[in-house]
mmCIF file with all atom_site columns, C-alpha atoms in Angstrom:
data_model
loop_
_atom_site.group_PDB
_atom_site.id
_atom_site.type_symbol
_atom_site.label_atom_id
_atom_site.label_alt_id
_atom_site.label_comp_id
_atom_site.label_asym_id
_atom_site.label_entity_id
_atom_site.label_seq_id
_atom_site.pdbx_PDB_ins_code
_atom_site.Cartn_x
_atom_site.Cartn_y
_atom_site.Cartn_z
_atom_site.occupancy
_atom_site.B_iso_or_equiv
_atom_site.pdbx_formal_charge
_atom_site.auth_seq_id
_atom_site.auth_comp_id
_atom_site.auth_asym_id
_atom_site.auth_atom_id
_atom_site.pdbx_PDB_model_num
ATOM 1   C CA . MET A 1 1   ? 16.389 -47.299 153.226 1.00 57.00 ? 13  MET A CA 1
ATOM 2   C CA . ARG A 1 2   ? 14.121 -44.677 150.379 1.00 64.00 ? 14  ARG A CA 1
ATOM 3   C CA . ILE A 1 3   ? 15.326 -42.394 151.015 1.00 67.00 ? 15  ILE A CA 1
ATOM 4   C CA . ARG A 1 4   ? 19.139 -43.599 150.243 1.00 62.00 ? 16  ARG A CA 1
ATOM 5   C CA . SER A 1 5   ? 18.335 -45.194 146.939 1.00 62.00 ? 17  SER A CA 1
ATOM 6   C CA . CYS A 1 6   ? 16.265 -41.393 146.260 1.00 53.00 ? 18  CYS A CA 1
ATOM 7   C CA . LEU A 1 7   ? 19.764 -39.775 147.477 1.00 50.00 ? 19  LEU A CA 1
ATOM 8   C CA . LEU A 1 8   ? 22.394 -42.781 145.629 1.00 56.00 ? 20  LEU A CA 1
ATOM 9   C CA . SER A 1 9   ? 20.335 -42.503 142.448 1.00 62.00 ? 21  SER A CA 1
ATOM 10  C CA . LEU A 1 10  ? 20.371 -38.453 142.708 1.00 56.00 ? 22  LEU A CA 1
ATOM 11  C CA . THR A 1 11  ? 23.712 -38.662 143.290 1.00 63.00 ? 23  THR A CA 1
ATOM 12  C CA . ALA A 1 12  ? 24.984 -41.128 139.749 1.00 59.00 ? 24  ALA A CA 1
ATOM 13  C CA . VAL A 1 13  ? 22.128 -37.742 137.937 1.00 59.00 ? 25  VAL A CA 1
ATOM 14  C CA . LEU A 1 14  ? 24.633 -35.895 139.102 1.00 57.00 ? 26  LEU A CA 1
ATOM 15  C CA . ALA A 1 15  ? 27.471 -37.509 138.228 1.00 59.00 ? 27  ALA A CA 1
ATOM 16  C CA . VAL A 1 16  ? 26.714 -38.130 134.553 1.00 58.00 ? 28  VAL A CA 1
ATOM 17  C CA . SER A 1 17  ? 24.705 -34.181 133.524 1.00 58.00 ? 29  SER A CA 1
ATOM 18  C CA . PHE A 1 18  ? 28.965 -32.506 135.515 1.00 57.00 ? 30  PHE A CA 1
ATOM 19  C CA . ALA A 1 19  ? 30.122 -35.384 133.146 1.00 55.00 ? 31  ALA A CA 1
ATOM 20  C CA . VAL A 1 20  ? 28.385 -34.566 129.757 1.00 55.00 ? 32  VAL A CA 1
ATOM 21  C CA . ASP A 1 21  ? 29.341 -30.088 130.852 1.00 58.00 ? 33  ASP A CA 1
ATOM 22  C CA . ALA A 1 22  ? 32.908 -31.598 131.322 1.00 57.00 ? 34  ALA A CA 1
ATOM 23  C CA . SER A 1 23  ? 32.809 -33.530 127.951 1.00 58.00 ? 35  SER A CA 1
ATOM 24  C CA . ALA A 1 24  ? 31.322 -30.122 126.745 1.00 59.00 ? 36  ALA A CA 1
ATOM 25  C CA . MET A 1 25  ? 33.701 -27.240 127.642 1.00 65.00 ? 37  MET A CA 1
ATOM 26  C CA . GLN A 1 26  ? 36.700 -30.209 126.320 1.00 77.00 ? 38  GLN A CA 1
ATOM 27  C CA . ALA A 1 27  ? 34.855 -30.556 123.038 1.00 86.00 ? 39  ALA A CA 1
ATOM 28  C CA . THR A 1 28  ? 36.567 -27.217 121.202 1.00 84.00 ? 40  THR A CA 1
ATOM 29  C CA . ARG A 1 29  ? 39.267 -24.206 122.589 1.00 79.00 ? 41  ARG A CA 1
ATOM 30  C CA . THR A 1 30  ? 40.667 -21.547 122.441 1.00 83.00 ? 42  THR A CA 1
ATOM 31  C CA . ILE A 1 31  ? 43.400 -20.054 120.146 1.00 84.00 ? 43  ILE A CA 1
ATOM 32  C CA . LYS A 1 32  ? 45.085 -16.823 119.108 1.00 88.00 ? 44  LYS A CA 1
ATOM 33  C CA . ILE A 1 33  ? 45.312 -15.807 115.575 1.00 89.00 ? 45  ILE A CA 1
ATOM 34  C CA . ILE A 1 34  ? 48.299 -14.207 114.198 1.00 92.00 ? 46  ILE A CA 1
ATOM 35  C CA . SER A 1 35  ? 46.685 -11.524 112.456 1.00 93.00 ? 47  SER A CA 1
ATOM 36  C CA . THR A 1 36  ? 47.690 -9.345  108.914 1.00 95.00 ? 48  THR A CA 1
ATOM 37  C CA . GLU A 1 37  ? 49.019 -6.282  111.166 1.00 96.00 ? 49  GLU A CA 1
ATOM 38  C CA . GLY A 1 38  ? 51.264 -9.351  112.874 1.00 95.00 ? 50  GLY A CA 1
ATOM 39  C CA . ALA A 1 39  ? 52.928 -10.441 110.707 1.00 97.00 ? 51  ALA A CA 1
ATOM 40  C CA . ARG A 1 40  ? 53.334 -7.979  108.671 1.00 98.00 ? 52  ARG A CA 1
ATOM 41  C CA . ALA A 1 41  ? 54.676 -5.991  112.122 1.00 97.00 ? 53  ALA A CA 1
ATOM 42  C CA . MET A 1 42  ? 57.730 -9.052  111.780 1.00 97.00 ? 54  MET A CA 1
ATOM 43  C CA . VAL A 1 43  ? 58.076 -9.086  108.142 1.00 97.00 ? 55  VAL A CA 1
ATOM 44  C CA . ASP A 1 44  ? 59.705 -5.286  109.392 1.00 98.00 ? 56  ASP A CA 1
ATOM 45  C CA . ALA A 1 45  ? 61.216 -6.946  112.307 1.00 97.00 ? 57  ALA A CA 1
ATOM 46  C CA . CYS A 1 46  ? 63.386 -9.711  110.195 1.00 97.00 ? 58  CYS A CA 1
ATOM 47  C CA . THR A 1 47  ? 63.839 -6.549  107.689 1.00 96.00 ? 59  THR A CA 1
ATOM 48  C CA . GLU A 1 48  ? 65.200 -3.775  109.593 1.00 97.00 ? 60  GLU A CA 1
ATOM 49  C CA . TRP A 1 49  ? 67.408 -6.753  111.434 1.00 96.00 ? 61  TRP A CA 1
ATOM 50  C CA . ALA A 1 50  ? 68.432 -8.113  107.495 1.00 96.00 ? 62  ALA A CA 1
ATOM 51  C CA . THR A 1 51  ? 69.502 -3.978  107.114 1.00 95.00 ? 63  THR A CA 1
ATOM 52  C CA . GLN A 1 52  ? 72.090 -4.347  110.209 1.00 96.00 ? 64  GLN A CA 1
ATOM 53  C CA . ASN A 1 53  ? 73.930 -7.892  109.505 1.00 95.00 ? 65  ASN A CA 1
ATOM 54  C CA . LYS A 1 54  ? 74.062 -6.143  105.768 1.00 94.00 ? 66  LYS A CA 1
ATOM 55  C CA . THR A 1 55  ? 72.147 -9.238  104.041 1.00 94.00 ? 67  THR A CA 1
ATOM 56  C CA . SER A 1 56  ? 69.613 -9.389  101.604 1.00 94.00 ? 68  SER A CA 1
ATOM 57  C CA . VAL A 1 57  ? 66.785 -11.377 102.556 1.00 96.00 ? 69  VAL A CA 1
ATOM 58  C CA . ALA A 1 58  ? 62.840 -13.299 101.685 1.00 97.00 ? 70  ALA A CA 1
ATOM 59  C CA . MET A 1 59  ? 60.546 -13.850 104.718 1.00 97.00 ? 71  MET A CA 1
ATOM 60  C CA . ALA A 1 60  ? 57.313 -16.087 104.473 1.00 97.00 ? 72  ALA A CA 1
ATOM 61  C CA . VAL A 1 61  ? 54.623 -16.379 107.396 1.00 98.00 ? 73  VAL A CA 1
ATOM 62  C CA . LEU A 1 62  ? 52.134 -18.118 107.767 1.00 97.00 ? 74  LEU A CA 1
ATOM 63  C CA . ASP A 1 63  ? 49.560 -18.646 110.087 1.00 96.00 ? 75  ASP A CA 1
ATOM 64  C CA . TRP A 1 64  ? 48.919 -21.699 111.636 1.00 94.00 ? 76  TRP A CA 1
ATOM 65  C CA . GLY A 1 65  ? 46.675 -23.548 109.746 1.00 94.00 ? 77  GLY A CA 1
ATOM 66  C CA . GLY A 1 66  ? 49.444 -23.225 107.065 1.00 95.00 ? 78  GLY A CA 1
ATOM 67  C CA . ASN A 1 67  ? 47.634 -19.974 105.013 1.00 96.00 ? 79  ASN A CA 1
ATOM 68  C CA . LEU A 1 68  ? 50.552 -17.849 103.427 1.00 97.00 ? 80  LEU A CA 1
ATOM 69  C CA . ILE A 1 69  ? 49.506 -14.005 105.846 1.00 97.00 ? 81  ILE A CA 1
ATOM 70  C CA . GLU A 1 70  ? 52.511 -11.792 104.364 1.00 97.00 ? 82  GLU A CA 1
ATOM 71  C CA . SER A 1 71  ? 55.459 -12.274 102.017 1.00 96.00 ? 83  SER A CA 1
ATOM 72  C CA . HIS A 1 72  ? 58.188 -9.918  101.051 1.00 96.00 ? 84  HIS A CA 1
ATOM 73  C CA . ALA A 1 73  ? 61.493 -9.975  99.682  1.00 96.00 ? 85  ALA A CA 1
ATOM 74  C CA . MET A 1 74  ? 64.628 -7.319  99.983  1.00 96.00 ? 86  MET A CA 1
ATOM 75  C CA . GLU A 1 75  ? 66.258 -6.102  96.991  1.00 94.00 ? 87  GLU A CA 1
ATOM 76  C CA . GLY A 1 76  ? 69.262 -8.167  95.600  1.00 91.00 ? 88  GLY A CA 1
ATOM 77  C CA . SER A 1 77  ? 67.685 -11.916 96.938  1.00 91.00 ? 89  SER A CA 1
ATOM 78  C CA . ALA A 1 78  ? 68.175 -14.772 94.912  1.00 90.00 ? 90  ALA A CA 1
ATOM 79  C CA . ALA A 1 79  ? 64.913 -15.980 92.461  1.00 90.00 ? 91  ALA A CA 1
ATOM 80  C CA . ASN A 1 80  ? 63.975 -18.022 94.044  1.00 93.00 ? 92  ASN A CA 1
ATOM 81  C CA . ALA A 1 81  ? 64.155 -16.770 97.521  1.00 94.00 ? 93  ALA A CA 1
ATOM 82  C CA . ILE A 1 82  ? 60.797 -16.399 98.117  1.00 94.00 ? 94  ILE A CA 1
ATOM 83  C CA . ASP A 1 83  ? 60.125 -19.757 97.042  1.00 94.00 ? 95  ASP A CA 1
ATOM 84  C CA . THR A 1 84  ? 62.482 -21.052 99.492  1.00 94.00 ? 96  THR A CA 1
ATOM 85  C CA . ALA A 1 85  ? 61.821 -18.966 101.822 1.00 96.00 ? 97  ALA A CA 1
ATOM 86  C CA . LEU A 1 86  ? 57.385 -20.425 101.997 1.00 95.00 ? 98  LEU A CA 1
ATOM 87  C CA . LEU A 1 87  ? 58.909 -24.300 102.266 1.00 93.00 ? 99  LEU A CA 1
ATOM 88  C CA . LYS A 1 88  ? 60.475 -23.637 105.444 1.00 93.00 ? 100 LYS A CA 1
ATOM 89  C CA . ALA A 1 89  ? 58.042 -22.276 106.970 1.00 96.00 ? 101 ALA A CA 1
ATOM 90  C CA . LYS A 1 90  ? 55.831 -24.453 105.498 1.00 93.00 ? 102 LYS A CA 1
ATOM 91  C CA . SER A 1 91  ? 57.779 -26.926 107.360 1.00 91.00 ? 103 SER A CA 1
ATOM 92  C CA . ALA A 1 92  ? 58.187 -25.101 110.714 1.00 93.00 ? 104 ALA A CA 1
ATOM 93  C CA . LEU A 1 93  ? 54.487 -25.670 110.991 1.00 93.00 ? 105 LEU A CA 1
ATOM 94  C CA . ARG A 1 94  ? 54.435 -28.646 110.111 1.00 89.00 ? 106 ARG A CA 1
ATOM 95  C CA . TRP A 1 95  ? 56.893 -30.164 112.344 1.00 81.00 ? 107 TRP A CA 1
ATOM 96  C CA . ARG A 1 96  ? 56.474 -27.371 114.683 1.00 90.00 ? 108 ARG A CA 1
ATOM 97  C CA . ARG A 1 97  ? 59.872 -26.789 115.111 1.00 88.00 ? 109 ARG A CA 1
ATOM 98  C CA . ALA A 1 98  ? 63.084 -24.989 113.993 1.00 89.00 ? 110 ALA A CA 1
ATOM 99  C CA . THR A 1 99  ? 63.890 -25.906 110.629 1.00 84.00 ? 111 THR A CA 1
ATOM 100 C CA . SER A 1 100 ? 67.389 -26.459 111.255 1.00 86.00 ? 112 SER A CA 1
ATOM 101 C CA . GLU A 1 101 ? 65.885 -29.273 114.254 1.00 81.00 ? 113 GLU A CA 1
ATOM 102 C CA . THR A 1 102 ? 64.251 -30.919 111.680 1.00 82.00 ? 114 THR A CA 1
ATOM 103 C CA . ASN A 1 103 ? 67.729 -30.421 109.339 1.00 75.00 ? 115 ASN A CA 1
ATOM 104 C CA . LYS A 1 104 ? 69.492 -32.476 111.888 1.00 83.00 ? 116 LYS A CA 1
ATOM 105 C CA . MET A 1 105 ? 67.248 -35.535 112.097 1.00 80.00 ? 117 MET A CA 1
ATOM 106 C CA . VAL A 1 106 ? 68.020 -35.802 109.015 1.00 70.00 ? 118 VAL A CA 1
ATOM 107 C CA . ARG A 1 107 ? 71.527 -35.594 108.548 1.00 75.00 ? 119 ARG A CA 1
ATOM 108 C CA . THR A 1 108 ? 71.427 -38.318 111.316 1.00 81.00 ? 120 THR A CA 1
ATOM 109 C CA . GLY A 1 109 ? 69.029 -40.487 110.668 1.00 76.00 ? 121 GLY A CA 1
ATOM 110 C CA . GLN A 1 110 ? 67.438 -40.461 113.686 1.00 72.00 ? 122 GLN A CA 1
ATOM 111 C CA . ASN A 1 111 ? 63.892 -39.201 111.207 1.00 70.00 ? 123 ASN A CA 1
ATOM 112 C CA . LEU A 1 112 ? 63.800 -39.554 107.198 1.00 68.00 ? 124 LEU A CA 1
ATOM 113 C CA . ALA A 1 113 ? 60.379 -38.568 106.778 1.00 64.00 ? 125 ALA A CA 1
ATOM 114 C CA . PRO A 1 114 ? 60.769 -34.433 106.273 1.00 65.00 ? 126 PRO A CA 1
ATOM 115 C CA . ALA A 1 115 ? 62.963 -35.535 103.420 1.00 72.00 ? 127 ALA A CA 1
ATOM 116 C CA . PHE A 1 116 ? 60.130 -37.174 101.450 1.00 68.00 ? 128 PHE A CA 1
ATOM 117 C CA . MET A 1 117 ? 57.275 -35.456 102.455 1.00 71.00 ? 129 MET A CA 1
ATOM 118 C CA . GLY A 1 118 ? 58.358 -32.150 100.627 1.00 73.00 ? 130 GLY A CA 1
ATOM 119 C CA . ASP A 1 119 ? 59.291 -30.548 104.118 1.00 74.00 ? 131 ASP A CA 1
ATOM 120 C CA . CYS A 1 120 ? 62.707 -28.236 103.305 1.00 74.00 ? 132 CYS A CA 1
ATOM 121 C CA . PRO A 1 121 ? 64.909 -29.326 106.448 1.00 79.00 ? 133 PRO A CA 1
ATOM 122 C CA . GLN A 1 122 ? 67.570 -26.530 105.356 1.00 80.00 ? 134 GLN A CA 1
ATOM 123 C CA . ASN A 1 123 ? 68.068 -23.474 107.934 1.00 89.00 ? 135 ASN A CA 1
ATOM 124 C CA . GLY A 1 124 ? 65.839 -20.780 108.642 1.00 91.00 ? 136 GLY A CA 1
ATOM 125 C CA . ALA A 1 125 ? 62.748 -20.575 109.618 1.00 93.00 ? 137 ALA A CA 1
ATOM 126 C CA . LEU A 1 126 ? 61.025 -21.148 113.404 1.00 95.00 ? 138 LEU A CA 1
ATOM 127 C CA . PRO A 1 127 ? 57.264 -21.822 114.826 1.00 96.00 ? 139 PRO A CA 1
ATOM 128 C CA . ILE A 1 128 ? 55.970 -18.282 115.400 1.00 95.00 ? 140 ILE A CA 1
ATOM 129 C CA . MET A 1 129 ? 55.238 -19.763 120.099 1.00 91.00 ? 141 MET A CA 1
ATOM 130 C CA . LEU A 1 130 ? 52.831 -17.068 121.696 1.00 89.00 ? 142 LEU A CA 1
ATOM 131 C CA . ASP A 1 131 ? 51.629 -18.455 125.020 1.00 87.00 ? 143 ASP A CA 1
ATOM 132 C CA . GLY A 1 132 ? 52.476 -21.829 124.800 1.00 86.00 ? 144 GLY A CA 1
ATOM 133 C CA . GLN A 1 133 ? 50.848 -22.159 121.539 1.00 89.00 ? 145 GLN A CA 1
ATOM 134 C CA . VAL A 1 134 ? 52.038 -22.383 118.036 1.00 93.00 ? 146 VAL A CA 1
ATOM 135 C CA . ILE A 1 135 ? 50.083 -19.612 115.634 1.00 94.00 ? 147 ILE A CA 1
ATOM 136 C CA . GLY A 1 136 ? 52.298 -19.459 112.221 1.00 96.00 ? 148 GLY A CA 1
ATOM 137 C CA . SER A 1 137 ? 55.888 -20.064 111.622 1.00 96.00 ? 149 SER A CA 1
ATOM 138 C CA . MET A 1 138 ? 58.440 -17.804 109.211 1.00 97.00 ? 150 MET A CA 1
ATOM 139 C CA . GLY A 1 139 ? 60.570 -18.812 106.993 1.00 97.00 ? 151 GLY A CA 1
ATOM 140 C CA . VAL A 1 140 ? 64.053 -16.524 105.884 1.00 97.00 ? 152 VAL A CA 1
ATOM 141 C CA . SER A 1 141 ? 66.284 -17.491 102.862 1.00 94.00 ? 153 SER A CA 1
ATOM 142 C CA . SER A 1 142 ? 69.199 -16.961 104.630 1.00 79.00 ? 154 SER A CA 1
ATOM 143 C CA . GLY A 1 143 ? 71.365 -19.641 106.212 1.00 66.00 ? 155 GLY A CA 1
ATOM 144 C CA . ASP A 1 144 ? 70.405 -16.870 109.623 1.00 89.00 ? 156 ASP A CA 1
ATOM 145 C CA . GLY A 1 145 ? 66.914 -17.301 109.000 1.00 92.00 ? 157 GLY A CA 1
ATOM 146 C CA . GLU A 1 146 ? 66.234 -17.737 112.690 1.00 94.00 ? 158 GLU A CA 1
ATOM 147 C CA . LYS A 1 147 ? 68.634 -14.716 114.533 1.00 95.00 ? 159 LYS A CA 1
ATOM 148 C CA . CYS A 1 148 ? 66.358 -12.812 111.842 1.00 95.00 ? 160 CYS A CA 1
ATOM 149 C CA . ALA A 1 149 ? 63.244 -14.582 112.595 1.00 95.00 ? 161 ALA A CA 1
ATOM 150 C CA . GLN A 1 150 ? 63.839 -14.743 116.406 1.00 95.00 ? 162 GLN A CA 1
ATOM 151 C CA . TYR A 1 151 ? 64.740 -10.942 116.520 1.00 96.00 ? 163 TYR A CA 1
ATOM 152 C CA . ALA A 1 152 ? 61.492 -10.994 114.329 1.00 96.00 ? 164 ALA A CA 1
ATOM 153 C CA . PHE A 1 153 ? 59.325 -12.564 117.014 1.00 95.00 ? 165 PHE A CA 1
ATOM 154 C CA . ASP A 1 154 ? 60.488 -10.932 120.422 1.00 95.00 ? 166 ASP A CA 1
ATOM 155 C CA . LYS A 1 155 ? 60.295 -7.114  119.102 1.00 95.00 ? 167 LYS A CA 1
ATOM 156 C CA . VAL A 1 156 ? 56.648 -7.875  118.046 1.00 95.00 ? 168 VAL A CA 1
ATOM 157 C CA . LEU A 1 157 ? 55.924 -10.351 120.609 1.00 91.00 ? 169 LEU A CA 1
ATOM 158 C CA . GLY A 1 158 ? 57.968 -9.843  123.003 1.00 89.00 ? 170 GLY A CA 1
ATOM 159 C CA . LYS A 1 159 ? 60.912 -12.769 124.246 1.00 83.00 ? 171 LYS A CA 1
ATOM 160 C CA . GLN A 1 160 ? 58.280 -16.162 124.247 1.00 69.00 ? 172 GLN A CA 1
ATOM 161 C CA . PRO A 1 161 ? 59.568 -19.624 124.903 1.00 59.00 ? 173 PRO A CA 1
ATOM 162 C CA . THR A 1 162 ? 59.757 -20.612 121.274 1.00 50.00 ? 174 THR A CA 1
ATOM 163 C CA . ALA A 1 163 ? 59.907 -24.913 119.458 1.00 45.00 ? 175 ALA A CA 1
ATOM 164 C CA . SER A 1 164 ? 64.287 -24.029 119.413 1.00 46.00 ? 176 SER A CA 1
ATOM 165 C CA . ARG A 1 165 ? 64.101 -22.604 123.168 1.00 43.00 ? 177 ARG A CA 1
#
């Protein structure tokens, strides 16, 4: 009888210690971070796409925390193009979806929050997805900005499922 109660106590202690270890392992996670070189490569790829499509764009790339990593405006871009690209990138990062999707939600009245939260729910930005994680976003100051950004992601990161796919 004593052995049974000792075994029962030992089992309880082990179960509690494993539960504590399991919760400690879940207290942190590893995240991917876009590098400066990766952001620059995306801007270069988007510039290549824009040149091929005879358009002039400005771009802004943010990391997962919303920090500006890279920005660039091509010759002929409007004076407000960088600001527009940055606002779009912030919106795509905040809502973790293409700004074209957010635009549809606002226009249909499904969700008006982006309109009064200072976001820019206009077409032209995508979250940057890698292995199922949002690692940043890219905003482009053009009507076809999402195509430009997707071209850049595919060229630099390889084809990945995105929030818009």
